[in-house]
Short mmCIF file of C-alpha atoms in Angstrom, two decimals:
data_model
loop_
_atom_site.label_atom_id
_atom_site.label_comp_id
_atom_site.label_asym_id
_atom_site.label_seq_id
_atom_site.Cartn_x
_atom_site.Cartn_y
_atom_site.Cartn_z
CA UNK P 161 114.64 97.04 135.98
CA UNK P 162 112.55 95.79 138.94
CA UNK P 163 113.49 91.93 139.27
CA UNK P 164 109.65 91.54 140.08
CA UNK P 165 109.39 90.68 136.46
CA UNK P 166 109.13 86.69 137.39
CA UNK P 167 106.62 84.27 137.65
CA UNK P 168 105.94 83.23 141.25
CA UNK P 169 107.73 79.76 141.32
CA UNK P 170 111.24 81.45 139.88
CA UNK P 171 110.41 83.31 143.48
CA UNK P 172 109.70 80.32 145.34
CA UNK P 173 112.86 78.34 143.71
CA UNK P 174 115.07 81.16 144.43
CA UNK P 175 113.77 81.43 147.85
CA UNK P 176 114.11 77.76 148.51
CA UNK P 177 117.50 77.63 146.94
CA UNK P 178 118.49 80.28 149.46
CA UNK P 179 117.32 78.52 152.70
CA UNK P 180 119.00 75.88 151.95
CA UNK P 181 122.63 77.52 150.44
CA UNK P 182 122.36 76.34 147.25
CA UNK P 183 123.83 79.04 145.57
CA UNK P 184 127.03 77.60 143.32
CA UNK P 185 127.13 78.67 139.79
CA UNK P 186 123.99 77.25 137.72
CA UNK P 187 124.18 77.42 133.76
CA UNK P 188 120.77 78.04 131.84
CA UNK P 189 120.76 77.54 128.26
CA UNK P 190 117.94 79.21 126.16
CA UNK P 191 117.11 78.03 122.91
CA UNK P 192 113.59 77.17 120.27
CA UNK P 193 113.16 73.89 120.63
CA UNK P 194 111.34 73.97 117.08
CA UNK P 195 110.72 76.54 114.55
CA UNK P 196 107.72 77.31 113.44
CA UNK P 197 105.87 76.38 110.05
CA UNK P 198 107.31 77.53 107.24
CA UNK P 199 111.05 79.35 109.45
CA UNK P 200 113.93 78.39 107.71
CA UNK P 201 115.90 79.86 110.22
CA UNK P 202 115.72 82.36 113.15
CA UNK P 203 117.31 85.60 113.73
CA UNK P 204 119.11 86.35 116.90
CA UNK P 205 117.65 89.14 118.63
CA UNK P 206 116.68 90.67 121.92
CA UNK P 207 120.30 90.23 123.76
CA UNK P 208 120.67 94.13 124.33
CA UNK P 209 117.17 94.61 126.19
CA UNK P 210 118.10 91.63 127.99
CA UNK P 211 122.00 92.41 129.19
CA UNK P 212 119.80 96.11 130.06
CA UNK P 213 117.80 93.39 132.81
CA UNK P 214 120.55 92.10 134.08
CA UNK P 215 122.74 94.99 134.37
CA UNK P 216 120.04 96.76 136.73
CA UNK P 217 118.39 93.76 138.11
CA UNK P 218 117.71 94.08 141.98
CA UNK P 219 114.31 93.86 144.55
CA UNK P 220 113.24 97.25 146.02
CA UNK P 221 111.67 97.97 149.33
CA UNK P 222 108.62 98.18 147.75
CA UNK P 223 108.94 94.84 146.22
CA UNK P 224 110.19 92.98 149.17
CA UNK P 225 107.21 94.16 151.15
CA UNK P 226 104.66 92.95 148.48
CA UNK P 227 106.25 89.64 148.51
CA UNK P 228 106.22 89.28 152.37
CA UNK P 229 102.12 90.32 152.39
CA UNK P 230 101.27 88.51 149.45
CA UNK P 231 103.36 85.61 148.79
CA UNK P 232 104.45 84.87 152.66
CA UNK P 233 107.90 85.05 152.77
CA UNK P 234 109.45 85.30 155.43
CA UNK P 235 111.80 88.41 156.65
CA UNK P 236 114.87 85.74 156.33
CA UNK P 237 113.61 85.45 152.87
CA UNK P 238 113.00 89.02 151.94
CA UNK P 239 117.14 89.83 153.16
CA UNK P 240 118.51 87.14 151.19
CA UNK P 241 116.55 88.59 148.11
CA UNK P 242 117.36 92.02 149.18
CA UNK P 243 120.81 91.14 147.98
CA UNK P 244 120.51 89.84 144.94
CA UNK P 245 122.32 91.58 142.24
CA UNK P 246 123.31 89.79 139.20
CA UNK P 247 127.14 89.27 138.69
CA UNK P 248 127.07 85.91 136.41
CA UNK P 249 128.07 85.82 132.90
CA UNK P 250 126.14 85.65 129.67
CA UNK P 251 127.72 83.73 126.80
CA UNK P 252 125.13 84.76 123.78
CA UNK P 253 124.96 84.62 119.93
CA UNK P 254 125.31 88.42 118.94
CA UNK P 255 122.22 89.93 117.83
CA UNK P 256 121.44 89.52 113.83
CA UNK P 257 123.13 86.30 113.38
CA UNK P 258 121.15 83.83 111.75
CA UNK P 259 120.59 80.56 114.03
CA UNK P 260 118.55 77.08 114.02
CA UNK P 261 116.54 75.05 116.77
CA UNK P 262 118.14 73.71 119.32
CA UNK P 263 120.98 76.09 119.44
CA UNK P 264 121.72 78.12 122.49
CA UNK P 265 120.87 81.81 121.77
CA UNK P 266 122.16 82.80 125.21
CA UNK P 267 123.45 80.78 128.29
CA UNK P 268 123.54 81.90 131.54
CA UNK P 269 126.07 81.13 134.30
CA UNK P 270 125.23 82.63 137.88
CA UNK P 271 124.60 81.84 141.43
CA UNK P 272 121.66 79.14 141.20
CA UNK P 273 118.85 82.23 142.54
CA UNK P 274 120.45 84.87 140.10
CA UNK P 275 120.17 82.55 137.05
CA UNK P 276 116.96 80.84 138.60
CA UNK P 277 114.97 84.60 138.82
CA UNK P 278 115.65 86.32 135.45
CA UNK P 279 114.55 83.04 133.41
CA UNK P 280 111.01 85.07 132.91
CA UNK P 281 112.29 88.25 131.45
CA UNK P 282 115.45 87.05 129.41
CA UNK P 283 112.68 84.73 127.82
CA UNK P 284 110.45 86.91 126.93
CA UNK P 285 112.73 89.20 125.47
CA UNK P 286 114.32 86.60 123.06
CA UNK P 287 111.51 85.21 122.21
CA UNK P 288 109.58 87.84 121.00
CA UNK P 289 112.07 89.87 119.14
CA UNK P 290 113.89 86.71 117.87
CA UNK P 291 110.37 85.76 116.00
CA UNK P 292 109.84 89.22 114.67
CA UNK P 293 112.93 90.16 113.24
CA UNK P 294 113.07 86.78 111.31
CA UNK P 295 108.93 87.89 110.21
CA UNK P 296 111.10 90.88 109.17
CA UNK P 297 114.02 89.43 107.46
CA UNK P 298 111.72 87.25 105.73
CA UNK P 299 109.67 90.63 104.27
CA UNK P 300 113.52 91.32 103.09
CA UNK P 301 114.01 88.39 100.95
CA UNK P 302 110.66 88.63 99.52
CA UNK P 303 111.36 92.15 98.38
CA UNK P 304 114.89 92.99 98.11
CA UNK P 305 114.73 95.71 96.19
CA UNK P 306 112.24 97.75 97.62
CA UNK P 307 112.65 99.98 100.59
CA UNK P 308 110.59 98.36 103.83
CA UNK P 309 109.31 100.79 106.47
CA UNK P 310 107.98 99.54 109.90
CA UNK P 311 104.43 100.29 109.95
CA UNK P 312 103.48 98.25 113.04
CA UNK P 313 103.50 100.39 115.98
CA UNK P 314 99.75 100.84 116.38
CA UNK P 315 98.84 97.35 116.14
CA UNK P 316 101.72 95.39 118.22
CA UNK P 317 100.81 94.02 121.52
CA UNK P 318 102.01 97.04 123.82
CA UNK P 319 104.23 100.10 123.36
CA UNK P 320 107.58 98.31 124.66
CA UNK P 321 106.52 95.69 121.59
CA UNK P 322 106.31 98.37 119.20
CA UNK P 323 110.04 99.59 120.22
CA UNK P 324 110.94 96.39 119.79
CA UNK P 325 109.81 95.86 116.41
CA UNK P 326 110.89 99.47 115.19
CA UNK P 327 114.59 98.24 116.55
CA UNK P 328 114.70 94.87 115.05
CA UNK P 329 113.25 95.56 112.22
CA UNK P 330 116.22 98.00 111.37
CA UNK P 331 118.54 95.14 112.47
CA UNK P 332 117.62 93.13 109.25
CA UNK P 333 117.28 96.30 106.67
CA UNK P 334 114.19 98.19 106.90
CA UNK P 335 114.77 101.43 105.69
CA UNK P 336 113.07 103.16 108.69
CA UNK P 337 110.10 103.30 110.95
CA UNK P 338 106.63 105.28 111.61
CA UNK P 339 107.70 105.39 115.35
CA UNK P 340 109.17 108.34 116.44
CA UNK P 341 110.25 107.37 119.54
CA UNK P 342 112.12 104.39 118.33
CA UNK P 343 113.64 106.30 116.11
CA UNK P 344 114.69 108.85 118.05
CA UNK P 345 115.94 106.34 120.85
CA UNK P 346 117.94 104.06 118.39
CA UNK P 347 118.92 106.76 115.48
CA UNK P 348 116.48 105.71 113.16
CA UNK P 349 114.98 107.58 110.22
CA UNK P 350 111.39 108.77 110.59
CA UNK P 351 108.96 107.87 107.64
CA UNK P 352 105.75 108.34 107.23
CA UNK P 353 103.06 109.86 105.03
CA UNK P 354 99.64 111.19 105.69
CA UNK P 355 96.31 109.21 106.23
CA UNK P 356 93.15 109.16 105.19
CA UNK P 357 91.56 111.23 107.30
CA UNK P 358 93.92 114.30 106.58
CA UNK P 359 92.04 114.19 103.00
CA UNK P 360 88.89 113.83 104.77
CA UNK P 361 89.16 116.35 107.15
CA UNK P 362 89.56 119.06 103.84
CA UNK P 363 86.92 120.03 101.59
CA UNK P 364 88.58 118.12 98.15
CA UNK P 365 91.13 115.79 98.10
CA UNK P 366 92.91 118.52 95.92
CA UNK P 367 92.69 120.94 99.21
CA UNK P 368 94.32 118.04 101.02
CA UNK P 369 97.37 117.94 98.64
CA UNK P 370 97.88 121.18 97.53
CA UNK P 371 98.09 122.06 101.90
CA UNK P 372 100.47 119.17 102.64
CA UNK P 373 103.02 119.50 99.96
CA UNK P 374 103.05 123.41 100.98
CA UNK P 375 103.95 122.01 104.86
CA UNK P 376 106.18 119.10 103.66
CA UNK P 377 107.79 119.86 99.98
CA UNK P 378 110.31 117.46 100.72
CA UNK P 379 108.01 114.50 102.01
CA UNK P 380 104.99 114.93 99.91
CA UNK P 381 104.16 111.42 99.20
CA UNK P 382 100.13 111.77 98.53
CA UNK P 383 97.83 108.89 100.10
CA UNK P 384 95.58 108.27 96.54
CA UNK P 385 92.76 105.68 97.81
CA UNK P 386 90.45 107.92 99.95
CA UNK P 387 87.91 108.16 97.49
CA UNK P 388 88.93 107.18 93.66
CA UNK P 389 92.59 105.98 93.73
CA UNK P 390 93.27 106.57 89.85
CA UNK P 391 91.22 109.82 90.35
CA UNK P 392 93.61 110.32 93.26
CA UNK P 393 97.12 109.86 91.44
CA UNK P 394 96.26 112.69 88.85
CA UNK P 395 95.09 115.08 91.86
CA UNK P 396 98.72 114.41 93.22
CA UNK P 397 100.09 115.01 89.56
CA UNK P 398 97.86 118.03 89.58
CA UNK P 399 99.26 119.69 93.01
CA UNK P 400 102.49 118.79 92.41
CA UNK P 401 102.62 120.90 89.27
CA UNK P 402 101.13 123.52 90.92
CA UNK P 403 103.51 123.99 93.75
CA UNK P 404 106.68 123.41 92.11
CA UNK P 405 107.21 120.30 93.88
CA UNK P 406 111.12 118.21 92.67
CA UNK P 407 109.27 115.05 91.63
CA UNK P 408 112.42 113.34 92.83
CA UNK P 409 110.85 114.68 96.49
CA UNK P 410 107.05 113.20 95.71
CA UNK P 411 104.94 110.14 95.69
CA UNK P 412 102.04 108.43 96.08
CA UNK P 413 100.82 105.62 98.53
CA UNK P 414 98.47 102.90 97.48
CA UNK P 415 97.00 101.62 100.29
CA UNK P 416 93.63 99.03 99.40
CA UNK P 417 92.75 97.30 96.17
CA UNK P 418 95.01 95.58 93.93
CA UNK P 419 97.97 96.82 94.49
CA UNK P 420 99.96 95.05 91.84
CA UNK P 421 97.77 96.31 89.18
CA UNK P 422 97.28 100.18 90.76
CA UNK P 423 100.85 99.98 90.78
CA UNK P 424 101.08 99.85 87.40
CA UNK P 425 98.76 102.02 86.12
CA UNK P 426 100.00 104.87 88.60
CA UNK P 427 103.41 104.21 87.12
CA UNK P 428 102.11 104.79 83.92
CA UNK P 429 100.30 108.20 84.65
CA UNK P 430 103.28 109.34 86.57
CA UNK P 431 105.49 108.85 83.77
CA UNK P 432 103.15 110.47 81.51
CA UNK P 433 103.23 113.46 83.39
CA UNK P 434 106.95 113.64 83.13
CA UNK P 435 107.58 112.49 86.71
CA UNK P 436 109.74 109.00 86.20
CA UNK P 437 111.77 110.09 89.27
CA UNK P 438 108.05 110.23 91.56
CA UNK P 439 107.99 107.19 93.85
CA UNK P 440 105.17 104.71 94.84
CA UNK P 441 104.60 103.13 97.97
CA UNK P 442 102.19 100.14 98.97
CA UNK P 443 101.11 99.53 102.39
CA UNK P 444 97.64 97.71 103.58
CA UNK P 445 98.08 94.20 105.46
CA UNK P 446 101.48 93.11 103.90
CA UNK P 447 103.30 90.29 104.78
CA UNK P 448 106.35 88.42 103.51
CA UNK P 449 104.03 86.71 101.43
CA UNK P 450 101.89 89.36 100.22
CA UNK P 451 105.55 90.82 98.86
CA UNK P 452 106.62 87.54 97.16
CA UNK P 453 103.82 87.57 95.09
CA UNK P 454 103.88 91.34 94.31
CA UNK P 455 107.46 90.85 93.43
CA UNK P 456 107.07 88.37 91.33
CA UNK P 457 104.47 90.61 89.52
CA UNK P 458 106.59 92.94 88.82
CA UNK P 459 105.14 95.65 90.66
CA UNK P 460 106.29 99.09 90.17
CA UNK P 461 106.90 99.60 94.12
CA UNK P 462 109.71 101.18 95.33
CA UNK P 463 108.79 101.41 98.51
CA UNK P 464 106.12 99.58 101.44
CA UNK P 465 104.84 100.07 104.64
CA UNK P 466 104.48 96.37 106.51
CA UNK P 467 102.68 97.10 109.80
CA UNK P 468 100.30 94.60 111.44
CA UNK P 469 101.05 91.19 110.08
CA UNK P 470 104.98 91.49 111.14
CA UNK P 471 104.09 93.52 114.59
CA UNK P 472 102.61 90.46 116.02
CA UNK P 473 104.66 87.64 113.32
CA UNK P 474 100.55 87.36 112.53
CA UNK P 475 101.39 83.34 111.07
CA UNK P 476 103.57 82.19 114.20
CA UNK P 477 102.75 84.49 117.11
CA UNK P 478 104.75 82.26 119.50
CA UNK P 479 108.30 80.55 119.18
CA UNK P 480 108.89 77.18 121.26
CA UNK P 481 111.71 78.51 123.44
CA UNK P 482 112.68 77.00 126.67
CA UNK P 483 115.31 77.77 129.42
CA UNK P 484 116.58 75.13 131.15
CA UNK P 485 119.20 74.12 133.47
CA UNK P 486 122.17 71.91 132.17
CA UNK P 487 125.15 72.50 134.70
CA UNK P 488 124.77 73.51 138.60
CA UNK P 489 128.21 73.18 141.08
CA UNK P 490 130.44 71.66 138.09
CA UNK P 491 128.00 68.96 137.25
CA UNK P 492 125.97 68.44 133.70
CA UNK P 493 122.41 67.88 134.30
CA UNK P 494 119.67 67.11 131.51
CA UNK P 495 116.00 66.49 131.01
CA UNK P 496 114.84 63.54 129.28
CA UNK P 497 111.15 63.99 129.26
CA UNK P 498 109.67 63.27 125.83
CA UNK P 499 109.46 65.57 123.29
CA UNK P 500 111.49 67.91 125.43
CA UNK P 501 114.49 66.52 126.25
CA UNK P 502 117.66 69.08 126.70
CA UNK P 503 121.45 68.33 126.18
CA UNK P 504 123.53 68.97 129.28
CA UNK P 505 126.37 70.94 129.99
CA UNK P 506 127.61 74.52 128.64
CA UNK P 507 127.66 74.58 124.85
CA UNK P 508 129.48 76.14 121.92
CA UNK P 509 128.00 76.15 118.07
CA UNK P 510 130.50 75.94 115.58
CA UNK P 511 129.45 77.08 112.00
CA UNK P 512 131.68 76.05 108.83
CA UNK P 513 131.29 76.78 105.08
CA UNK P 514 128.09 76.74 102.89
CA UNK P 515 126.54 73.15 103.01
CA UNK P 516 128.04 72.15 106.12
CA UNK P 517 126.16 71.36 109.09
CA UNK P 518 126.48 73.57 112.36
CA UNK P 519 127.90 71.67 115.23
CA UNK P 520 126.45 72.11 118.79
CA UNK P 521 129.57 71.31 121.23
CA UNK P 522 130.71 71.36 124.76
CA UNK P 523 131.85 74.71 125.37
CA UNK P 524 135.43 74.12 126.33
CA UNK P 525 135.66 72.29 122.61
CA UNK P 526 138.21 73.28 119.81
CA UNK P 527 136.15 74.17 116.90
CA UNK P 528 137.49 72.24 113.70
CA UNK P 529 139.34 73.93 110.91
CA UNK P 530 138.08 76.80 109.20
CA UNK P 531 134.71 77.22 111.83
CA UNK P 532 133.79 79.93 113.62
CA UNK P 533 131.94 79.74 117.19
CA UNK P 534 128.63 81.83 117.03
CA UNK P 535 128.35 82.12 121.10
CA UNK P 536 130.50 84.97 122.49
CA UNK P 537 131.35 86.67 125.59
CA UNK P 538 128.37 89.02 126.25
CA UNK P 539 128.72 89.58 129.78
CA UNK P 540 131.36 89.17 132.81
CA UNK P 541 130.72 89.79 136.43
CA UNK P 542 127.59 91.48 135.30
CA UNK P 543 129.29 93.72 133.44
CA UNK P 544 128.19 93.82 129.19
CA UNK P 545 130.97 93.75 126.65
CA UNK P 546 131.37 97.16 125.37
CA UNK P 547 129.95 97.57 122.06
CA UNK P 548 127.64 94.35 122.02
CA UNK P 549 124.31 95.62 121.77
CA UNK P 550 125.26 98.19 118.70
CA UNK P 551 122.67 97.84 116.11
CA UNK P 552 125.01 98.59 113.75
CA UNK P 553 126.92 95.49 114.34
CA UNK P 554 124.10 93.48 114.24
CA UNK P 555 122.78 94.73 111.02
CA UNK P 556 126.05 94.07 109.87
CA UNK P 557 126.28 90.44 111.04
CA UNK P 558 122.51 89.63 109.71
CA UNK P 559 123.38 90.85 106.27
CA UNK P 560 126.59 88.53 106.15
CA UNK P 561 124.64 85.58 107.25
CA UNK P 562 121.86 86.25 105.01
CA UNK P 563 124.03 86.08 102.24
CA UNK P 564 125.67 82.58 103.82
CA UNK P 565 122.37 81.66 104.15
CA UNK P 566 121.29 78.50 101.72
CA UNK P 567 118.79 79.15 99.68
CA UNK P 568 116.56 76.50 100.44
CA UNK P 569 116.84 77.64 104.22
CA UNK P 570 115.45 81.10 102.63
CA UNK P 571 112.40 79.93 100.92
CA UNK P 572 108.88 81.58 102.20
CA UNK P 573 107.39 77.93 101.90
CA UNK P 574 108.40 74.52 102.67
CA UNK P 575 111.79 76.07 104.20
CA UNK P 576 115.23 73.61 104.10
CA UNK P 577 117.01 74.58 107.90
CA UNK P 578 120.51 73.95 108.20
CA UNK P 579 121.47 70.53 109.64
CA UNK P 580 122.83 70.89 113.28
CA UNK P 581 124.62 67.82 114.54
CA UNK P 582 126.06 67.28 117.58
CA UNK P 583 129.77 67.01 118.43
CA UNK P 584 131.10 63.06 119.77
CA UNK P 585 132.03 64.79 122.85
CA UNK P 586 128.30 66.18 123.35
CA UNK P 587 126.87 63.51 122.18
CA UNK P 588 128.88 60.83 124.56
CA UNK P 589 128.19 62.73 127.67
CA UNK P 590 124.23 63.00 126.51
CA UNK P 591 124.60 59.32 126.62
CA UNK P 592 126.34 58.77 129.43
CA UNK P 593 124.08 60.72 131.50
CA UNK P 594 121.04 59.46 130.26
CA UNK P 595 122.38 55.89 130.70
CA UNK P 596 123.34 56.29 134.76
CA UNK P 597 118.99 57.94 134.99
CA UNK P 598 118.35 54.66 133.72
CA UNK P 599 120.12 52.43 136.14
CA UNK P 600 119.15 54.40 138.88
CA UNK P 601 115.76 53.96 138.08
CA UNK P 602 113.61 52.13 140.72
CA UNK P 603 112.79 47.90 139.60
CA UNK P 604 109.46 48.09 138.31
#
């Protein structure tokens, strides 16, 4: 991965920092400073697309000239950049994990122009798929007993996005994805059904049916709302019948209109027609919202397609994340500027039982009885941890720490987060740092 994926002053920093041999080992801690309305919590995710960065992270010829013609820099410059490689170390909370502002989702330690240039792209990485797989995980506790298929491909904000989503989305539970490629790339199973303009593009909506339970006996789930959607539900009752179809291998998609009571009343004919086992699935701008209240309903639904609204986490499309340095050469370093003020030093989280508090800490801190430290080893020496980014690990981790999770941390509205306090040790070196800016202020 080209290491071009900056913003120009992570160039200029690391080019200054060079000149002047400031390279001893820098520590960057990323974290949300906030989370948005109505999180309870975030999901950890993003770590494996980011250790994938880092692993291959290096200036080509190409690159170097670009940044000599357009940016100026000189051909001492350029060499010092042509050997950059990154061989720091990433401590990182494993991907699924459930975590809370302020708490270090990754830290970097490298040479001061390593850690300095990948700030951009380990950023946007965690911060993207950190807010969609909690959008996701949310859709999870609304519906818990329904299967949830990623719909969102077509409407996220670029293909790489729409990977993204298909990947994290599986992390928290879905039961698979529309995108083929994602699912081929991360073993995923491919769902999907038909759309409306397959029933358009036939003479009847019966035509329509009849031809794509002859391709697909074993996926015919019919799309009923092209034209009359109870009208639509007996057609699929008819064609079933008529080819034979297992009914345990059929259903029908409601996809507009309200979907609660369709829901029911193509339950009802389904059953009638001696097909209890037939399934229905909703789709049409759902959100974890959207599934609350059909839950609550008591919709017949086994299944839904959420696309759009958790492709682009439609009610908080950006998280407050920030990277910032707190160590460089062996000394702590903060930031006290208001509203944005950082604690210094590498850090540890240590998480206890239900209903306590998590504990941010100096790294190098014992955790107390009984907690567990949620940062690990990702990376050494620029080389990942085997086995870190498996997705099966992390879907494993997210559905223990859902379960931890307090329910007034879960709720859809007016969410409780976890308290996280701050260890004495932390907390007295916050102070004393802040205390010696003071006094070295200037007299006023």
């Amino acid at each position: 991965m080209t290491a071009l994926h900056t913003d120009l002053y992570e160039v200029r920093m690391a080019a200054s920092y060079l000149r002047r041999g400031m390279t001893e080992p820098a520590t960057f801690s990323l974290f949300a400073r906030k989370l948005p309305r109505d999180r309870g919590f975030l999901v950890a995710a993003g770590l494996a697309d980011c250790l994938d960065f880092l692993r291959t992270f290096r200036f080509d010829a190409a690159e170097l000239a670009y940044l000599g013609q357009e940016v100026g820099l000189p051909d001492s410059d350029l060499a010092a950049l042509a050997g950059l490689r990154f061989d720091g170390e990433v401590w990182a909370v494993p991907e699924g994990r459930v975590v809370f502002a302020g708490e270090p989702l990754l830290e970097v330690t490298a040479p001061l122009p390593q850690a300095q240039l990948v700030e951009t792209a380990l950023l946007n990485y965690v911060t993207f798929q950190s807010a969609v797989a909690t959008k996701a995980a949310r859709c999870r506790i609304a519906a818990p007993d329904a299967d949830l298929v990623d719909f969102a491909a077509r409407r996220t904000h670029g293909l790489e996005s729409a990977r993204a989503m298909a990947r994290v989305s599986a992390m928290v539970g879905f039961a698979g994805t529309s995108n083929v490629a994602a699912a081929e790339e991360f073993g995923l199973r491919p769902l999907g059904t038909m759309a409306h303009s397959y029933v358009q593009a036939f003479p009847t909506e019966h035509e329509s049916f009849l031809a794509f339970g002859t391709d697909f006996p074993d996926a015919a789930v019919f799309l009923v709302d092209t034209y009359d959607t109870q009208r639509g539900v007996r057609t699929a009752i008819e064609a079933t019948a008529e080819l034979g179809l297992a009914q345990e291998r059929v259903g029908v998609r409601l996809d507009s209109g309200d979907l609660a009571e369709l829901a029911v009343l193509a339950r009802r004919l389904l059953d009638e027609a001696g097909m209890p086992d037939a399934r229905i699935v909703g789709s049409g701008g759902l959100d974890e919202y959207a599934l609350e209240a059909l839950t609550a309903a008591g919709a017949p639904i086994d299944a839904y397609g959420v696309g759009t609204k958790i492709g682009v986490s439609a009610d908080a499309p950006s998280l407050d994340s920030a990277y910032k340095l707190v160590e460089y050469a062996g000394r702590p370093v903060l930031k006290l500027s208001p509203g944005k003020a950082t604690a210094p030093a590498a850090k540890q989280v240590f998480r206890g039982g239900p209903g306590e508090p998590d504990v941010l800490a100096l790294r190098e801190e014992e955790p107390r009885r009984g907690a567990e430290p949620l940062l690990v080893p990702a990376q050494r020496a620029g080389t990942p941890r085997p086995g870190v980014d498996s997705l099966d690990a992390a879907r494993r981790r997210f559905e223990r720490d859902l379960a931890w999770l307090p329910e007034a941390a879960r709720r859809l509205r007016a969410p409780e987060p976890v308290t996280v306090t701050r260890s004495a040790a932390l907390r007295e070196l916050t102070d004393r740092l802040t205390a010696d800016h003071v006094a070295a202020r200037p007299p006023r």
